[in-house]
Amino acid sequence: MNDTETIVVVGQVYIHEATKDKNILLLTSNSSAGVIGLSTALSIQQHLTPSQSLLLIARDFPSNESVNYASPWAGAHYRPVPGSSAQALREASQARRTYDHLKRVVIDEPGAGVKFVKGVEHLEAPPAEYLDEQSVRNVYTHLDDFRHQTKEELPAGVKWGVEYKTYVINSPVYCAHLLRKFILKGGQKKSYTLTNVNEAFSLGRNVRMVVNCSGLGFDDRKSFIIRGQTCLVRNSVSATITRQNEDGSWSFCIPRPLDGGTIIGGTKQPHEWDPNPSPEIRAKLLSNASKWFPFTPENKGQFDVIRDIVGRRPAREGGMRLELEKLAGGKSLVHAYGAGGRGFEISQGVAEDTVELMLENGLLRAKAAL
């Protein structure tokens, strides 16, 4: 190249329900640097040439709080999801690679806020894919210490149970860790609210590529939010446990590493925009947790609540959009958004797939020139 080139990664962007049919695509306070964007930026950095630079654009960064900034509100843990659809198989591959990546992070980066613990799943009414051995093997057998629990081990009402070694993440710490690594490796960041993805091409020197990790995208009618409510408590628990209730709802507890408390969840409410925590939901979450999860006994069955959490997961019909769009003037737009509630679980896999897409199209070099 004869001139320096900037690659722009766009952080999470949300559109408000009331603006979907208008030209205004996002509110001024509603974009953020989520785990997908941060992971992708770090992966791209490994392939930059000396004439390329990387700029991360977002409205909110780690340490900011917003109901629309989903990543810091996440549990977060890894629970496999069996299935045979193209989306399910793609996410299974991405999740497996993320699992392997985080095993290395725990060893090499102890301050990242990641820890491996025992994971347990108890299902009262297991869907068909959980009863299909091939579907289960596809997503569970790579997990360390994986096994089916015996009938004698299953709690009352539970018809299917497994345990394995999995990771839990202190999500605010992990996001801050990723951003710190990105900056130390020479990345640049800019707080800015985009009104159109094409605007990103004007925010750096000679921008030829924009990577759209914007959560919901900008004008994608397939995108939608999923409201989630959880409760952060000081009570300790040694394992992450997920229980599917007979009515199809889910309960879980996730210990956050580095003394981050425990997340008790949770809800999934598609297209629900209420930002306020529901006292009724909190009461139900804590009631279920007191019955099913092995919290340490010093609190005598009472929960020491730190805060209620409400966040909006950026989802998309058919799963993530991961594709290259060629624009006029030799410019390129790479889309990587719509992870829903699996952002942390598939983050590294998505980052690797995004980089591979860029390599295949000659947008990055196969070997880093750093």
PDB file of N, CA and C in Angstrom, residues 210-306:
ATOM      1  N   VAL A 210     -14.785  -1.809   7.116  1.00  0.00           N
ATOM      2  CA  VAL A 210     -15.516  -1.628   8.361  1.00  0.00           C
ATOM      3  C   VAL A 210     -16.064  -2.987   8.774  1.00  0.00           C
ATOM      4  N   VAL A 211     -15.852  -3.362  10.033  1.00  0.00           N
ATOM      5  CA  VAL A 211     -16.380  -4.606  10.576  1.00  0.00           C
ATOM      6  C   VAL A 211     -17.548  -4.251  11.497  1.00  0.00           C
ATOM      7  N   ASN A 212     -18.716  -4.700  11.134  1.00  0.00           N
ATOM      8  CA  ASN A 212     -19.956  -4.307  11.789  1.00  0.00           C
ATOM      9  C   ASN A 212     -20.326  -5.312  12.884  1.00  0.00           C
ATOM     10  N   CYS A 213     -19.796  -5.088  14.092  1.00  0.00           N
ATOM     11  CA  CYS A 213     -20.131  -5.910  15.259  1.00  0.00           C
ATOM     12  C   CYS A 213     -21.140  -5.150  16.126  1.00  0.00           C
ATOM     13  N   SER A 214     -22.219  -4.745  15.517  1.00  0.00           N
ATOM     14  CA  SER A 214     -23.121  -3.765  16.132  1.00  0.00           C
ATOM     15  C   SER A 214     -24.295  -4.363  16.887  1.00  0.00           C
ATOM     16  N   GLY A 215     -24.244  -5.647  17.211  1.00  0.00           N
ATOM     17  CA  GLY A 215     -25.317  -6.230  17.997  1.00  0.00           C
ATOM     18  C   GLY A 215     -26.563  -6.500  17.192  1.00  0.00           C
ATOM     19  N   LEU A 216     -27.317  -5.455  16.890  1.00  0.00           N
ATOM     20  CA  LEU A 216     -28.559  -5.579  16.126  1.00  0.00           C
ATOM     21  C   LEU A 216     -28.411  -5.155  14.674  1.00  0.00           C
ATOM     22  N   GLY A 217     -27.220  -4.707  14.271  1.00  0.00           N
ATOM     23  CA  GLY A 217     -27.102  -4.153  12.934  1.00  0.00           C
ATOM     24  C   GLY A 217     -27.715  -2.760  12.900  1.00  0.00           C
ATOM     25  N   PHE A 218     -27.887  -2.218  11.718  1.00  0.00           N
ATOM     26  CA  PHE A 218     -28.419  -0.864  11.585  1.00  0.00           C
ATOM     27  C   PHE A 218     -29.822  -0.838  11.002  1.00  0.00           C
ATOM     28  N   ASP A 219     -30.065  -1.613   9.980  1.00  0.00           N
ATOM     29  CA  ASP A 219     -31.394  -1.595   9.375  1.00  0.00           C
ATOM     30  C   ASP A 219     -31.853  -3.016   9.049  1.00  0.00           C
ATOM     31  N   ASP A 220     -31.450  -3.960   9.894  1.00  0.00           N
ATOM     32  CA  ASP A 220     -31.767  -5.362   9.675  1.00  0.00           C
ATOM     33  C   ASP A 220     -33.106  -5.690  10.325  1.00  0.00           C
ATOM     34  N   ARG A 221     -34.115  -5.960   9.503  1.00  0.00           N
ATOM     35  CA  ARG A 221     -35.453  -6.240  10.018  1.00  0.00           C
ATOM     36  C   ARG A 221     -35.542  -7.585  10.737  1.00  0.00           C
ATOM     37  N   LYS A 222     -34.519  -8.430  10.580  1.00  0.00           N
ATOM     38  CA  LYS A 222     -34.507  -9.706  11.283  1.00  0.00           C
ATOM     39  C   LYS A 222     -34.017  -9.577  12.721  1.00  0.00           C
ATOM     40  N   SER A 223     -33.474  -8.428  13.066  1.00  0.00           N
ATOM     41  CA  SER A 223     -32.909  -8.242  14.396  1.00  0.00           C
ATOM     42  C   SER A 223     -33.984  -7.866  15.410  1.00  0.00           C
ATOM     43  N   PHE A 224     -33.780  -8.300  16.644  1.00  0.00           N
ATOM     44  CA  PHE A 224     -34.709  -7.974  17.725  1.00  0.00           C
ATOM     45  C   PHE A 224     -33.986  -8.131  19.056  1.00  0.00           C
ATOM     46  N   ILE A 225     -34.551  -7.567  20.106  1.00  0.00           N
ATOM     47  CA  ILE A 225     -33.932  -7.674  21.422  1.00  0.00           C
ATOM     48  C   ILE A 225     -34.626  -8.764  22.237  1.00  0.00           C
ATOM     49  N   ILE A 226     -33.864  -9.338  23.153  1.00  0.00           N
ATOM     50  CA  ILE A 226     -34.413 -10.273  24.136  1.00  0.00           C
ATOM     51  C   ILE A 226     -34.097  -9.711  25.517  1.00  0.00           C
ATOM     52  N   ARG A 227     -35.124  -9.319  26.241  1.00  0.00           N
ATOM     53  CA  ARG A 227     -34.918  -8.780  27.579  1.00  0.00           C
ATOM     54  C   ARG A 227     -34.549  -9.902  28.540  1.00  0.00           C
ATOM     55  N   GLY A 228     -33.551  -9.642  29.369  1.00  0.00           N
ATOM     56  CA  GLY A 228     -33.178 -10.597  30.403  1.00  0.00           C
ATOM     57  C   GLY A 228     -33.114  -9.920  31.752  1.00  0.00           C
ATOM     58  N   GLN A 229     -33.598 -10.588  32.780  1.00  0.00           N
ATOM     59  CA  GLN A 229     -33.486 -10.078  34.146  1.00  0.00           C
ATOM     60  C   GLN A 229     -32.824 -11.128  35.016  1.00  0.00           C
ATOM     61  N   THR A 230     -31.800 -10.707  35.752  1.00  0.00           N
ATOM     62  CA  THR A 230     -31.109 -11.573  36.696  1.00  0.00           C
ATOM     63  C   THR A 230     -30.918 -10.817  38.006  1.00  0.00           C
ATOM     64  N   CYS A 231     -30.318 -11.487  38.962  1.00  0.00           N
ATOM     65  CA  CYS A 231     -30.073 -10.880  40.269  1.00  0.00           C
ATOM     66  C   CYS A 231     -28.645 -11.216  40.695  1.00  0.00           C
ATOM     67  N   LEU A 232     -27.873 -10.200  41.064  1.00  0.00           N
ATOM     68  CA  LEU A 232     -26.508 -10.400  41.533  1.00  0.00           C
ATOM     69  C   LEU A 232     -26.525 -10.407  43.061  1.00  0.00           C
ATOM     70  N   VAL A 233     -26.012 -11.498  43.654  1.00  0.00           N
ATOM     71  CA  VAL A 233     -26.008 -11.640  45.112  1.00  0.00           C
ATOM     72  C   VAL A 233     -24.587 -11.885  45.608  1.00  0.00           C
ATOM     73  N   ARG A 234     -24.373 -11.634  46.905  1.00  0.00           N
ATOM     74  CA  ARG A 234     -23.058 -11.876  47.499  1.00  0.00           C
ATOM     75  C   ARG A 234     -22.872 -13.331  47.902  1.00  0.00           C
ATOM     76  N   ASN A 235     -23.931 -14.089  47.975  1.00  0.00           N
ATOM     77  CA  ASN A 235     -23.856 -15.482  48.388  1.00  0.00           C
ATOM     78  C   ASN A 235     -22.954 -16.284  47.464  1.00  0.00           C
ATOM     79  N   SER A 236     -22.243 -17.258  48.051  1.00  0.00           N
ATOM     80  CA  SER A 236     -21.281 -18.048  47.290  1.00  0.00           C
ATOM     81  C   SER A 236     -21.855 -19.402  46.895  1.00  0.00           C
ATOM     82  N   VAL A 237     -21.426 -19.861  45.710  1.00  0.00           N
ATOM     83  CA  VAL A 237     -21.758 -21.196  45.235  1.00  0.00           C
ATOM     84  C   VAL A 237     -20.553 -21.692  44.444  1.00  0.00           C
ATOM     85  N   SER A 238     -20.274 -22.997  44.510  1.00  0.00           N
ATOM     86  CA  SER A 238     -19.032 -23.518  43.927  1.00  0.00           C
ATOM     87  C   SER A 238     -19.189 -24.009  42.495  1.00  0.00           C
ATOM     88  N   ALA A 239     -20.413 -24.200  42.033  1.00  0.00           N
ATOM     89  CA  ALA A 239     -20.649 -24.727  40.686  1.00  0.00           C
ATOM     90  C   ALA A 239     -21.642 -23.834  39.963  1.00  0.00           C
ATOM     91  N   THR A 240     -21.650 -23.924  38.641  1.00  0.00           N
ATOM     92  CA  THR A 240     -22.702 -23.264  37.875  1.00  0.00           C
ATOM     93  C   THR A 240     -23.742 -24.318  37.511  1.00  0.00           C
ATOM     94  N   ILE A 241     -24.961 -24.065  37.885  1.00  0.00           N
ATOM     95  CA  ILE A 241     -26.041 -25.041  37.722  1.00  0.00           C
ATOM     96  C   ILE A 241     -27.171 -24.410  36.925  1.00  0.00           C
ATOM     97  N   THR A 242     -27.668 -25.163  35.954  1.00  0.00           N
ATOM     98  CA  THR A 242     -28.788 -24.711  35.134  1.00  0.00           C
ATOM     99  C   THR A 242     -29.914 -25.723  35.252  1.00  0.00           C
ATOM    100  N   ARG A 243     -31.114 -25.243  35.508  1.00  0.00           N
ATOM    101  CA  ARG A 243     -32.269 -26.139  35.645  1.00  0.00           C
ATOM    102  C   ARG A 243     -33.382 -25.675  34.722  1.00  0.00           C
ATOM    103  N   GLN A 244     -33.833 -26.603  33.884  1.00  0.00           N
ATOM    104  CA  GLN A 244     -34.997 -26.337  33.040  1.00  0.00           C
ATOM    105  C   GLN A 244     -36.235 -26.819  33.781  1.00  0.00           C
ATOM    106  N   ASN A 245     -37.187 -25.910  33.973  1.00  0.00           N
ATOM    107  CA  ASN A 245     -38.400 -26.233  34.696  1.00  0.00           C
ATOM    108  C   ASN A 245     -39.422 -26.880  33.764  1.00  0.00           C
ATOM    109  N   GLU A 246     -40.372 -27.546  34.332  1.00  0.00           N
ATOM    110  CA  GLU A 246     -41.347 -28.294  33.520  1.00  0.00           C
ATOM    111  C   GLU A 246     -42.126 -27.391  32.581  1.00  0.00           C
ATOM    112  N   ASP A 247     -42.310 -26.117  32.951  1.00  0.00           N
ATOM    113  CA  ASP A 247     -43.048 -25.184  32.090  1.00  0.00           C
ATOM    114  C   ASP A 247     -42.181 -24.618  30.975  1.00  0.00           C
ATOM    115  N   GLY A 248     -40.921 -25.044  30.883  1.00  0.00           N
ATOM    116  CA  GLY A 248     -40.024 -24.573  29.825  1.00  0.00           C
ATOM    117  C   GLY A 248     -39.134 -23.413  30.230  1.00  0.00           C
ATOM    118  N   SER A 249     -39.370 -22.814  31.384  1.00  0.00           N
ATOM    119  CA  SER A 249     -38.522 -21.727  31.852  1.00  0.00           C
ATOM    120  C   SER A 249     -37.220 -22.295  32.420  1.00  0.00           C
ATOM    121  N   TRP A 250     -36.235 -21.401  32.609  1.00  0.00           N
ATOM    122  CA  TRP A 250     -34.919 -21.835  33.061  1.00  0.00           C
ATOM    123  C   TRP A 250     -34.504 -21.063  34.306  1.00  0.00           C
ATOM    124  N   SER A 251     -33.773 -21.748  35.183  1.00  0.00           N
ATOM    125  CA  SER A 251     -33.161 -21.120  36.350  1.00  0.00           C
ATOM    126  C   SER A 251     -31.680 -21.465  36.346  1.00  0.00           C
ATOM    127  N   PHE A 252     -30.838 -20.545  36.816  1.00  0.00           N
ATOM    128  CA  PHE A 252     -29.418 -20.838  36.845  1.00  0.00           C
ATOM    129  C   PHE A 252     -28.716 -20.009  37.906  1.00  0.00           C
ATOM    130  N   CYS A 253     -27.552 -20.504  38.329  1.00  0.00           N
ATOM    131  CA  CYS A 253     -26.662 -19.737  39.193  1.00  0.00           C
ATOM    132  C   CYS A 253     -25.275 -19.787  38.570  1.00  0.00           C
ATOM    133  N   ILE A 254     -24.595 -18.646  38.572  1.00  0.00           N
ATOM    134  CA  ILE A 254     -23.277 -18.531  37.950  1.00  0.00           C
ATOM    135  C   ILE A 254     -22.361 -17.766  38.897  1.00  0.00           C
ATOM    136  N   PRO A 255     -21.394 -18.436  39.515  1.00  0.00           N
ATOM    137  CA  PRO A 255     -20.434 -17.712  40.360  1.00  0.00           C
ATOM    138  C   PRO A 255     -19.493 -16.886  39.500  1.00  0.00           C
ATOM    139  N   ARG A 256     -19.314 -15.615  39.841  1.00  0.00           N
ATOM    140  CA  ARG A 256     -18.395 -14.752  39.110  1.00  0.00           C
ATOM    141  C   ARG A 256     -17.015 -14.790  39.757  1.00  0.00           C
ATOM    142  N   PRO A 257     -15.974 -15.094  38.971  1.00  0.00           N
ATOM    143  CA  PRO A 257     -14.622 -15.152  39.529  1.00  0.00           C
ATOM    144  C   PRO A 257     -14.168 -13.808  40.090  1.00  0.00           C
ATOM    145  N   LEU A 258     -13.058 -13.840  40.816  1.00  0.00           N
ATOM    146  CA  LEU A 258     -12.439 -12.657  41.414  1.00  0.00           C
ATOM    147  C   LEU A 258     -13.400 -11.938  42.352  1.00  0.00           C
ATOM    148  N   ASP A 259     -14.103 -12.728  43.171  1.00  0.00           N
ATOM    149  CA  ASP A 259     -15.011 -12.197  44.198  1.00  0.00           C
ATOM    150  C   ASP A 259     -16.080 -11.290  43.602  1.00  0.00           C
ATOM    151  N   GLY A 260     -16.654 -11.718  42.473  1.00  0.00           N
ATOM    152  CA  GLY A 260     -17.666 -10.917  41.804  1.00  0.00           C
ATOM    153  C   GLY A 260     -19.095 -11.250  42.165  1.00  0.00           C
ATOM    154  N   GLY A 261     -19.304 -12.070  43.216  1.00  0.00           N
ATOM    155  CA  GLY A 261     -20.650 -12.457  43.591  1.00  0.00           C
ATOM    156  C   GLY A 261     -21.162 -13.600  42.733  1.00  0.00           C
ATOM    157  N   THR A 262     -22.479 -13.802  42.767  1.00  0.00           N
ATOM    158  CA  THR A 262     -23.129 -14.874  42.008  1.00  0.00           C
ATOM    159  C   THR A 262     -24.326 -14.316  41.262  1.00  0.00           C
ATOM    160  N   ILE A 263     -24.438 -14.658  40.003  1.00  0.00           N
ATOM    161  CA  ILE A 263     -25.602 -14.283  39.207  1.00  0.00           C
ATOM    162  C   ILE A 263     -26.669 -15.359  39.349  1.00  0.00           C
ATOM    163  N   ILE A 264     -27.887 -14.942  39.670  1.00  0.00           N
ATOM    164  CA  ILE A 264     -29.044 -15.844  39.706  1.00  0.00           C
ATOM    165  C   ILE A 264     -30.001 -15.417  38.609  1.00  0.00           C
ATOM    166  N   GLY A 265     -30.340 -16.355  37.762  1.00  0.00           N
ATOM    167  CA  GLY A 265     -31.214 -16.006  36.630  1.00  0.00           C
ATOM    168  C   GLY A 265     -32.255 -17.081  36.394  1.00  0.00           C
ATOM    169  N   GLY A 266     -32.942 -16.883  35.330  1.00  0.00           N
ATOM    170  CA  GLY A 266     -32.991 -15.690  34.536  1.00  0.00           C
ATOM    171  C   GLY A 266     -34.211 -15.729  33.650  1.00  0.00           C
ATOM    172  N   THR A 267     -34.388 -14.728  32.840  1.00  0.00           N
ATOM    173  CA  THR A 267     -35.543 -14.629  31.953  1.00  0.00           C
ATOM    174  C   THR A 267     -35.097 -14.388  30.518  1.00  0.00           C
ATOM    175  N   LYS A 268     -35.955 -14.767  29.577  1.00  0.00           N
ATOM    176  CA  LYS A 268     -35.773 -14.467  28.165  1.00  0.00           C
ATOM    177  C   LYS A 268     -37.110 -13.975  27.639  1.00  0.00           C
ATOM    178  N   GLN A 269     -37.179 -12.665  27.344  1.00  0.00           N
ATOM    179  CA  GLN A 269     -38.434 -12.045  26.916  1.00  0.00           C
ATOM    180  C   GLN A 269     -38.220 -11.319  25.588  1.00  0.00           C
ATOM    181  N   PRO A 270     -38.452 -12.004  24.462  1.00  0.00           N
ATOM    182  CA  PRO A 270     -38.255 -11.364  23.155  1.00  0.00           C
ATOM    183  C   PRO A 270     -39.166 -10.157  22.980  1.00  0.00           C
ATOM    184  N   HIS A 271     -38.617  -9.092  22.385  1.00  0.00           N
ATOM    185  CA  HIS A 271     -39.355  -7.874  22.024  1.00  0.00           C
ATOM    186  C   HIS A 271     -39.893  -7.122  23.242  1.00  0.00           C
ATOM    187  N   GLU A 272     -39.392  -7.402  24.416  1.00  0.00           N
ATOM    188  CA  GLU A 272     -39.848  -6.716  25.634  1.00  0.00           C
ATOM    189  C   GLU A 272     -38.858  -5.593  25.958  1.00  0.00           C
ATOM    190  N   TRP A 273     -39.348  -4.342  25.988  1.00  0.00           N
ATOM    191  CA  TRP A 273     -38.472  -3.177  26.113  1.00  0.00           C
ATOM    192  C   TRP A 273     -38.454  -2.550  27.502  1.00  0.00           C
ATOM    193  N   ASP A 274     -39.195  -3.105  28.468  1.00  0.00           N
ATOM    194  CA  ASP A 274     -39.233  -2.518  29.806  1.00  0.00           C
ATOM    195  C   ASP A 274     -37.839  -2.555  30.443  1.00  0.00           C
ATOM    196  N   PRO A 275     -37.258  -1.387  30.787  1.00  0.00           N
ATOM    197  CA  PRO A 275     -35.918  -1.364  31.382  1.00  0.00           C
ATOM    198  C   PRO A 275     -35.926  -1.558  32.889  1.00  0.00           C
ATOM    199  N   ASN A 276     -37.094  -1.643  33.494  1.00  0.00           N
ATOM    200  CA  ASN A 276     -37.194  -1.668  34.951  1.00  0.00           C
ATOM    201  C   ASN A 276     -37.216  -3.102  35.480  1.00  0.00           C
ATOM    202  N   PRO A 277     -36.445  -3.391  36.533  1.00  0.00           N
ATOM    203  CA  PRO A 277     -36.494  -4.721  37.146  1.00  0.00           C
ATOM    204  C   PRO A 277     -37.873  -5.001  37.726  1.00  0.00           C
ATOM    205  N   SER A 278     -38.335  -6.216  37.572  1.00  0.00           N
ATOM    206  CA  SER A 278     -39.620  -6.620  38.125  1.00  0.00           C
ATOM    207  C   SER A 278     -39.414  -7.255  39.494  1.00  0.00           C
ATOM    208  N   PRO A 279     -40.026  -6.712  40.555  1.00  0.00           N
ATOM    209  CA  PRO A 279     -39.907  -7.343  41.877  1.00  0.00           C
ATOM    210  C   PRO A 279     -40.458  -8.767  41.888  1.00  0.00           C
ATOM    211  N   GLU A 280     -41.495  -9.008  41.102  1.00  0.00           N
ATOM    212  CA  GLU A 280     -42.075 -10.352  41.044  1.00  0.00           C
ATOM    213  C   GLU A 280     -41.094 -11.347  40.436  1.00  0.00           C
ATOM    214  N   ILE A 281     -40.392 -10.924  39.376  1.00  0.00           N
ATOM    215  CA  ILE A 281     -39.402 -11.803  38.765  1.00  0.00           C
ATOM    216  C   ILE A 281     -38.249 -12.059  39.730  1.00  0.00           C
ATOM    217  N   ARG A 282     -37.799 -11.009  40.411  1.00  0.00           N
ATOM    218  CA  ARG A 282     -36.728 -11.202  41.387  1.00  0.00           C
ATOM    219  C   ARG A 282     -37.129 -12.236  42.444  1.00  0.00           C
ATOM    220  N   ALA A 283     -38.332 -12.104  42.969  1.00  0.00           N
ATOM    221  CA  ALA A 283     -38.796 -13.027  44.001  1.00  0.00           C
ATOM    222  C   ALA A 283     -38.822 -14.467  43.483  1.00  0.00           C
ATOM    223  N   LYS A 284     -39.242 -14.640  42.234  1.00  0.00           N
ATOM    224  CA  LYS A 284     -39.302 -15.979  41.655  1.00  0.00           C
ATOM    225  C   LYS A 284     -37.906 -16.547  41.455  1.00  0.00           C
ATOM    226  N   LEU A 285     -36.984 -15.729  40.967  1.00  0.00           N
ATOM    227  CA  LEU A 285     -35.612 -16.184  40.752  1.00  0.00           C
ATOM    228  C   LEU A 285     -34.983 -16.642  42.064  1.00  0.00           C
ATOM    229  N   LEU A 286     -35.134 -15.850  43.099  1.00  0.00           N
ATOM    230  CA  LEU A 286     -34.521 -16.188  44.384  1.00  0.00           C
ATOM    231  C   LEU A 286     -35.198 -17.387  45.031  1.00  0.00           C
ATOM    232  N   SER A 287     -36.511 -17.509  44.855  1.00  0.00           N
ATOM    233  CA  SER A 287     -37.234 -18.660  45.400  1.00  0.00           C
ATOM    234  C   SER A 287     -36.744 -19.952  44.761  1.00  0.00           C
ATOM    235  N   ASN A 288     -36.605 -19.935  43.438  1.00  0.00           N
ATOM    236  CA  ASN A 288     -36.105 -21.121  42.744  1.00  0.00           C
ATOM    237  C   ASN A 288     -34.675 -21.446  43.175  1.00  0.00           C
ATOM    238  N   ALA A 289     -33.843 -20.406  43.299  1.00  0.00           N
ATOM    239  CA  ALA A 289     -32.451 -20.619  43.671  1.00  0.00           C
ATOM    240  C   ALA A 289     -32.325 -21.240  45.057  1.00  0.00           C
ATOM    241  N   SER A 290     -33.171 -20.813  45.975  1.00  0.00           N
ATOM    242  CA  SER A 290     -33.098 -21.352  47.333  1.00  0.00           C
ATOM    243  C   SER A 290     -33.476 -22.823  47.377  1.00  0.00           C
ATOM    244  N   LYS A 291     -34.300 -23.282  46.422  1.00  0.00           N
ATOM    245  CA  LYS A 291     -34.724 -24.683  46.388  1.00  0.00           C
ATOM    246  C   LYS A 291     -33.698 -25.587  45.711  1.00  0.00           C
ATOM    247  N   TRP A 292     -33.009 -25.091  44.708  1.00  0.00           N
ATOM    248  CA  TRP A 292     -32.296 -25.972  43.790  1.00  0.00           C
ATOM    249  C   TRP A 292     -30.783 -25.846  43.785  1.00  0.00           C
ATOM    250  N   PHE A 293     -30.240 -24.737  44.307  1.00  0.00           N
ATOM    251  CA  PHE A 293     -28.812 -24.507  44.130  1.00  0.00           C
ATOM    252  C   PHE A 293     -28.074 -24.551  45.468  1.00  0.00           C
ATOM    253  N   PRO A 294     -26.870 -25.156  45.498  1.00  0.00           N
ATOM    254  CA  PRO A 294     -26.152 -25.402  46.760  1.00  0.00           C
ATOM    255  C   PRO A 294     -25.344 -24.205  47.256  1.00  0.00           C
ATOM    256  N   PHE A 295     -26.033 -23.171  47.674  1.00  0.00           N
ATOM    257  CA  PHE A 295     -25.332 -22.027  48.237  1.00  0.00           C
ATOM    258  C   PHE A 295     -24.761 -22.386  49.604  1.00  0.00           C
ATOM    259  N   THR A 296     -23.664 -21.738  49.954  1.00  0.00           N
ATOM    260  CA  THR A 296     -23.037 -22.014  51.243  1.00  0.00           C
ATOM    261  C   THR A 296     -23.992 -21.610  52.368  1.00  0.00           C
ATOM    262  N   PRO A 297     -23.913 -22.284  53.509  1.00  0.00           N
ATOM    263  CA  PRO A 297     -24.965 -22.169  54.532  1.00  0.00           C
ATOM    264  C   PRO A 297     -24.914 -20.945  55.431  1.00  0.00           C
ATOM    265  N   GLU A 298     -23.876 -20.133  55.344  1.00  0.00           N
ATOM    266  CA  GLU A 298     -23.740 -19.076  56.354  1.00  0.00           C
ATOM    267  C   GLU A 298     -24.859 -18.039  56.310  1.00  0.00           C
ATOM    268  N   ASN A 299     -25.533 -17.888  55.150  1.00  0.00           N
ATOM    269  CA  ASN A 299     -26.618 -16.912  55.068  1.00  0.00           C
ATOM    270  C   ASN A 299     -27.975 -17.485  55.437  1.00  0.00           C
ATOM    271  N   LYS A 300     -28.012 -18.763  55.816  1.00  0.00           N
ATOM    272  CA  LYS A 300     -29.223 -19.417  56.328  1.00  0.00           C
ATOM    273  C   LYS A 300     -30.412 -19.264  55.383  1.00  0.00           C
ATOM    274  N   GLY A 301     -30.162 -19.483  54.102  1.00  0.00           N
ATOM    275  CA  GLY A 301     -31.246 -19.456  53.122  1.00  0.00           C
ATOM    276  C   GLY A 301     -31.667 -18.078  52.673  1.00  0.00           C
ATOM    277  N   GLN A 302     -31.063 -17.028  53.202  1.00  0.00           N
ATOM    278  CA  GLN A 302     -31.392 -15.669  52.805  1.00  0.00           C
ATOM    279  C   GLN A 302     -30.348 -15.157  51.815  1.00  0.00           C
ATOM    280  N   PHE A 303     -30.790 -14.349  50.859  1.00  0.00           N
ATOM    281  CA  PHE A 303     -29.879 -13.833  49.844  1.00  0.00           C
ATOM    282  C   PHE A 303     -29.501 -12.382  50.150  1.00  0.00           C
ATOM    283  N   ASP A 304     -28.219 -12.107  50.021  1.00  0.00           N
ATOM    284  CA  ASP A 304     -27.695 -10.754  50.182  1.00  0.00           C
ATOM    285  C   ASP A 304     -27.596 -10.143  48.786  1.00  0.00           C
ATOM    286  N   VAL A 305     -28.618  -9.403  48.404  1.00  0.00           N
ATOM    287  CA  VAL A 305     -28.740  -8.907  47.035  1.00  0.00           C
ATOM    288  C   VAL A 305     -27.884  -7.657  46.835  1.00  0.00           C
ATOM    289  N   ILE A 306     -27.062  -7.684  45.800  1.00  0.00           N
ATOM    290  CA  ILE A 306     -26.272  -6.515  45.416  1.00  0.00           C
ATOM    291  C   ILE A 306     -27.079  -5.614  44.488  1.00  0.00           C
TER     292      ILE A 306
END
